[in-house]
Coordinates of C-alpha atoms and ligand atoms in Angstrom, one line a residue:
X1 CA 12.3 22.3 -3.3
X2 CA 15.9 21.8 -4.5
X3 CA 16.9 22.8 -7.9
X4 CA 17.7 19.9 -10.2
X5 CA 18.9 19.8 -14.0
X6 CA 15.8 19.5 -16.2
X7 CA 16.8 16.0 -17.3
X8 CA 16.3 14.3 -14.3
X9 CA 12.8 13.3 -13.4
X10 CA 11.6 14.7 -10.0
X11 CA 9.7 12.8 -7.3
X12 CA 8.5 13.2 -3.8
X13 CA 6.6 11.7 -0.9
X14 CA 4.2 14.1 0.8
X15 CA 2.9 14.0 4.2
X16 CA 2.7 15.5 7.5
X17 CA 4.9 14.5 9.5
X18 CA 7.2 13.2 6.7
X19 CA 10.7 14.1 7.7
X20 CA 11.5 10.5 8.9
X21 CA 10.1 8.9 6.0
X22 CA 12.3 5.8 4.5
X23 CA 10.6 6.6 1.0
X24 CA 13.7 8.9 -0.3
X25 CA 16.1 6.1 0.6
X26 CA 14.1 3.3 -0.8
X27 CA 13.4 4.9 -4.1
X28 CA 17.1 6.3 -4.5
X29 CA 18.0 2.7 -4.0
X30 CA 15.6 1.4 -6.6
X31 CA 17.3 4.1 -9.1
X32 CA 20.7 3.1 -8.3
X33 CA 20.0 -0.5 -8.9
X34 CA 18.2 0.4 -12.1
X35 CA 20.9 2.7 -13.2
X36 CA 18.2 5.5 -13.7
X37 CA 18.9 9.1 -12.4
X38 CA 15.8 10.6 -10.5
X39 CA 15.5 12.9 -7.5
X40 CA 13.4 11.8 -4.8
X41 CA 12.6 14.3 -1.5
X42 CA 10.4 14.1 1.3
X43 CA 7.9 17.4 1.3
X44 CA 5.9 18.2 4.4
X45 CA 2.8 19.8 3.4
X46 CA 0.5 22.3 5.5
X47 CA -2.4 20.3 6.8
X48 CA -4.8 22.8 4.9
X49 CA -5.4 23.1 1.3
X50 CA -3.7 20.0 0.0
X51 CA -5.0 20.4 -3.6
X52 CA -3.3 23.8 -4.0
X53 CA -0.1 22.6 -2.7
X54 CA -0.2 19.5 -5.2
X55 CA -0.8 22.0 -8.0
X56 CA 2.2 23.9 -7.0
X57 CA 4.4 20.9 -7.0
X58 CA 2.9 19.7 -10.4
X59 CA 3.7 23.2 -11.8
X60 CA 7.1 22.9 -10.5
X61 CA 7.8 19.9 -12.7
X62 CA 7.2 17.0 -10.3
X63 CA 6.8 13.8 -12.3
X64 CA 5.1 11.8 -9.4
X65 CA 4.4 11.8 -5.6
X66 CA 3.7 9.0 -2.8
X67 CA 1.3 10.4 -0.4
X68 CA 1.2 9.5 3.2
X69 CA -0.6 10.2 6.4
X70 CA -2.8 12.2 6.3
X71 CA -3.5 13.1 2.9
X72 CA -4.5 9.6 1.1
X73 CA -8.2 10.3 0.7
X74 CA -7.6 13.9 -0.3
X75 CA -5.1 12.6 -2.8
X76 CA -8.1 10.0 -3.9
X77 CA -10.1 13.3 -4.6
X78 CA -8.0 15.3 -6.7
X79 CA -7.2 12.6 -9.3
X80 CA -8.9 12.7 -12.8
X81 CA -8.3 9.1 -13.3
X82 CA -7.9 6.3 -10.8
X83 CA -6.8 2.7 -10.9
X84 CA -9.5 0.1 -10.1
X85 CA -7.5 -0.6 -6.7
X86 CA -7.3 3.0 -6.0
X87 CA -11.2 3.2 -6.6
X88 CA -11.6 0.2 -4.3
X89 CA -9.4 1.6 -1.6
X90 CA -11.2 4.9 -1.4
X91 CA -7.4 6.2 -0.9
X92 CA -4.3 6.9 -3.2
X93 CA -0.7 6.7 -2.1
X94 CA 0.5 7.1 -5.7
X95 CA 0.3 10.3 -8.1
X96 CA 1.4 10.4 -11.4
X97 CA 1.6 13.7 -13.2
X98 CA 1.0 13.4 -16.6
X99 CA 2.4 15.6 -19.3
X100 CA -1.3 16.8 -20.4
X101 CA -1.7 18.2 -16.7
X102 CA -3.8 15.3 -15.6
X103 CA -3.3 13.6 -12.4
X104 CA -3.6 9.6 -12.1
X105 CA -3.9 8.0 -8.9
X106 CA -3.1 4.5 -7.6
X107 CA -3.1 2.6 -4.5
X108 CA -0.2 0.0 -4.0
X109 CA -0.5 -0.5 -0.3
X110 CA -2.5 -3.8 -0.8
X111 CA -0.3 -5.0 -3.4
X112 CA 2.8 -4.2 -1.1
X113 CA 1.1 -6.3 1.8
X114 CA 0.4 -9.4 -0.3
X115 CA 3.7 -9.3 -2.1
X116 CA 5.6 -9.1 1.1
X117 CA 3.6 -11.8 2.7
X118 CA 3.5 -14.1 -0.4
X119 CA 6.8 -13.5 -2.2
X120 CA 9.0 -12.3 0.8
X121 CA 7.7 -14.6 3.7
X122 CA 5.9 -17.4 1.8
X123 CA 2.7 -16.9 3.6
X124 CA -0.5 -18.4 1.7
X125 CA -3.7 -16.7 2.2
X126 CA -6.0 -18.9 0.0
X127 CA -8.2 -20.9 2.4
X128 CA -6.7 -19.4 5.4
X129 CA -8.2 -17.7 8.5
X130 CA -7.1 -14.3 8.6
X131 CA -7.8 -11.9 11.5
X132 CA -7.4 -8.0 11.0
X133 CA -7.0 -5.6 13.9
X134 CA -8.3 -2.2 13.3
X135 CA -10.7 -0.6 10.9
X136 CA -9.0 2.7 9.6
X137 CA -7.7 3.8 6.4
X138 CA -4.9 1.4 6.5
X139 CA -7.1 -1.6 6.6
X140 CA -9.4 0.0 3.7
X141 CA -6.4 0.2 1.5
X142 CA -5.6 -3.7 2.0
X143 CA -8.9 -5.5 2.2
X144 CA -9.5 -5.8 -1.5
X145 CA -6.1 -7.4 -2.5
X146 CA -6.6 -9.8 0.5
X147 CA -9.8 -10.9 -0.2
X148 CA -8.9 -11.5 -3.9
X149 CA -6.7 -14.5 -2.6
X150 CA -9.7 -15.9 -1.3
X151 CA -9.0 -16.5 2.4
X152 CA -11.5 -19.1 4.1
X153 CA -12.3 -16.3 6.4
X154 CA -11.6 -12.8 7.1
X155 CA -12.4 -11.3 10.4
X156 CA -12.4 -7.5 11.1
X157 CA -11.7 -6.8 14.8
X158 CA -12.2 -3.3 16.1
X159 CA -12.4 -1.2 19.2
X160 CA -15.5 0.6 17.8
X161 CA -17.4 -2.1 16.1
X162 CA -19.7 0.1 14.2
X163 CA -16.6 1.4 12.3
X164 CA -15.7 -2.1 11.4
X165 CA -19.2 -2.7 10.2
X166 CA -19.1 0.5 8.0
X167 CA -16.0 -0.8 6.5
X168 CA -16.8 -4.2 5.9
X169 CA -20.2 -3.4 4.2
X170 CA -18.4 -1.8 1.6
X171 CA -16.4 -5.3 0.8
X172 CA -19.1 -7.8 1.7
X173 CA -19.5 -8.8 -2.0
X174 CA -16.1 -9.5 -2.3
X175 CA -15.8 -12.5 0.2
X176 CA -16.0 -13.9 3.5
X177 CA -15.9 -10.8 5.8
X178 CA -17.3 -10.5 9.2
X179 CA -16.9 -8.1 12.0
X180 CA -16.5 -8.1 15.8
X181 CA -15.2 -6.5 18.9
X182 CA -12.0 -7.7 20.5
X183 CA -14.1 -9.4 23.5
X184 CA -16.3 -11.3 21.0
X185 CA -13.3 -13.3 19.4
X186 CA -13.5 -16.2 21.5
X187 CA -10.6 -19.0 21.2
X188 CA -10.7 -19.8 17.4
X189 CA -7.1 -19.8 16.2
X190 CA -6.1 -17.8 13.0
X191 CA -3.7 -18.6 10.6
X192 CA -2.7 -15.0 10.1
X193 CA -3.2 -11.8 12.7
X194 CA -2.5 -8.7 11.0
X195 CA -2.4 -5.5 13.1
X196 CA -3.5 -2.5 11.2
X197 CA -4.1 -0.4 14.1
X198 CA -2.7 2.7 15.3
X199 CA -1.8 1.4 18.8
X200 CA 1.8 1.1 17.8
X201 CA 2.2 4.8 17.5
X202 CA 2.0 5.0 21.4
X203 CA 4.1 1.6 21.6
X204 CA 0.8 -0.1 22.8
X205 CA -0.9 -3.2 21.5
X206 CA -4.5 -3.7 20.5
X207 CA -6.4 -5.6 23.3
X208 CA -6.3 -9.1 21.9
X209 CA -6.8 -12.2 23.8
X210 CA -3.8 -14.4 23.2
X211 CA -6.2 -17.2 22.8
X212 CA -6.4 -16.7 19.2
X213 CA -2.8 -17.3 18.7
X214 CA -2.0 -20.8 17.9
X215 CA 1.2 -22.7 17.3
X216 CA 1.0 -22.0 13.5
X217 CA -0.2 -18.6 13.8
X218 CA 1.7 -15.9 11.8
X219 CA 1.5 -12.2 13.3
X220 CA 2.1 -9.4 10.9
X221 CA 2.3 -5.6 11.9
X222 CA 1.6 -3.0 9.3
X223 CA 4.0 -0.9 11.3
X224 CA 7.8 -1.2 11.5
X225 CA 10.8 -0.3 13.5
X226 CA 14.4 -0.4 12.3
X227 CA 15.8 -0.5 15.9
X228 CA 14.1 -3.4 17.4
X229 CA 10.7 -5.1 17.3
X230 CA 7.5 -3.1 17.2
X231 CA 5.3 -3.4 20.5
X232 CA 3.0 -6.0 18.3
X233 CA 5.7 -8.2 17.0
X234 CA 7.1 -8.4 20.5
X235 CA 4.1 -9.1 21.8
X236 CA 3.5 -11.6 19.4
X237 CA 6.5 -13.4 20.0
X238 CA 6.1 -13.6 23.7
X239 CA 2.6 -15.2 23.2
X240 CA 3.8 -18.0 21.3
X241 CA 3.2 -17.0 17.6
X242 CA 5.2 -19.3 15.0
X243 CA 6.6 -16.0 13.6
X244 CA 6.1 -12.3 13.9
X245 CA 7.0 -9.9 11.3
X246 CA 6.8 -5.9 10.8
X247 CA 5.8 -4.0 8.1
X248 CA 9.2 -3.0 6.7
X249 CA 8.9 -5.5 3.6
X250 CA 5.5 -4.0 2.9
X251 CA 6.9 -0.7 2.8
X252 CA 9.6 -1.4 0.4
X253 CA 7.1 -3.5 -1.9
X254 CA 4.6 -0.9 -2.2
X255 CA 7.4 1.5 -3.2
X256 CA 8.5 -0.7 -5.7
X257 CA 5.0 -1.0 -7.2
X258 CA 5.0 2.8 -7.2
X259 CA 8.4 2.7 -8.8
X260 CA 7.0 0.4 -11.5
X261 CA 4.1 2.7 -12.3
X262 CA 6.4 5.7 -12.8
X263 CA 9.5 4.0 -14.5
X264 CA 8.0 1.0 -16.2
X265 CA 10.8 -1.5 -14.5
X266 CA 10.7 -4.1 -11.6
X267 CA 13.2 -3.8 -9.2
X268 CA 15.0 -6.3 -6.7
X269 CA 13.3 -5.5 -3.4
X270 CA 14.9 -7.9 -1.0
X271 CA 18.1 -6.2 -1.7
X272 CA 16.6 -3.1 -0.6
X273 CA 15.0 -4.4 2.4
X274 CA 18.1 -6.3 3.5
X275 CA 20.2 -3.2 3.4
X276 CA 17.8 -1.1 5.4
X277 CA 17.7 -3.6 8.0
X278 CA 21.4 -4.0 8.0
X279 CA 22.1 0.0 8.4
X280 CA 20.3 0.0 11.7
Ligands
LIG1 P1 -5.3 4.4 9.9 O1 -5.4 5.5 8.6 O2 -3.6 4.4 10.2 O3 -5.9 3.0 9.8 P2 -7.2 5.7 11.8 O4 -8.2 5.7 10.4 O5 -7.1 6.6 12.5 O6 -5.7 5.4 11.1 O7 -7.6 4.2 12.6 C1 -6.9 3.6 13.6 C2 -7.3 2.4 13.9 O8 -6.6 2.0 14.9 C3 -8.6 2.3 14.3 O9 -9.2 1.2 14.0 C4 -8.6 2.5 15.8 O10 -9.5 1.9 16.4 P3 -11.2 2.7 16.8 O11 -11.8 2.7 15.4 O12 -11.9 1.8 17.7 O13 -10.7 4.0 17.3 C5 -7.5 1.6 16.1 N1 -6.7 2.0 17.2 C6 -6.1 3.3 17.6 N2 -5.4 3.0 18.9 C7 -5.7 1.7 19.4 C8 -5.4 1.0 20.5 N3 -4.7 1.6 21.4 N4 -6.1 -0.2 20.6 C9 -6.7 -0.8 19.7 N5 -6.9 -0.2 18.6 C10 -6.5 1.0 18.4

């Protein structure tokens, strides 16, 4: 890790791989906007022994870390305190290293998504029909905040139905959740369709029948691309969705919530989102 004067608080995003993470750029933009001096770097951790590597960073004086794939669940395990939303998600994306040596964990992914939907895109969740594609860790992180906004219906569709069922069983008390396979979806239209699968990593889209897209449907991809539409965004546009949005705004919003946890100030996210889009 680079050497910094003691007066500058140090933060990092840890993951594997992490080299292409936009988090350093985003957090340094926030700090610039707030006229605060921090350092923020991307640190690739070895897959084995996450706790020991985090302890080392903590000993080196890191104040906080964002955690990305594949360590979010392990990050949850090493925390001595967790926020209710981290507790519910079973995953932590924001670690705070407290002066007494304790580690606090939070999960800002769900808040990042709902802020991007509501504040940046004026998309309403209450009384709407929502379809979520996928049943992995990404979905676990965003389910509770979405359900808290009381959609009329929230359906989780996944290739492996069992995985969706297990996931939904943890949230069933929170609202109107149901699960199905892609073939069982029928022709009911959804107001909001969220792609939370990993299909985009290989430039694919999940096997979704376009019948679920109506002329008012909004499609949202948790993934983002700066150099063009994601595969899902392109697919949704070509299938007549009212709009299709990628997850860059969510990325910036979850970062802003982490920044708030660490620094106690709320940043202007739209300026940072616009700058990121413009630069590519
Ligand atoms: P993450 O933590 O990013 O959610 P994950 O836990 O590995 O990653 O989950 C990946 C999700 O993407 C799963 O829901 C997976 O479906 P299965 O549970 O059936 O495997 C889904 N997924 C990955 N590739 C997909 C594809 N090509 N089409 C549809 N779903 C896909």
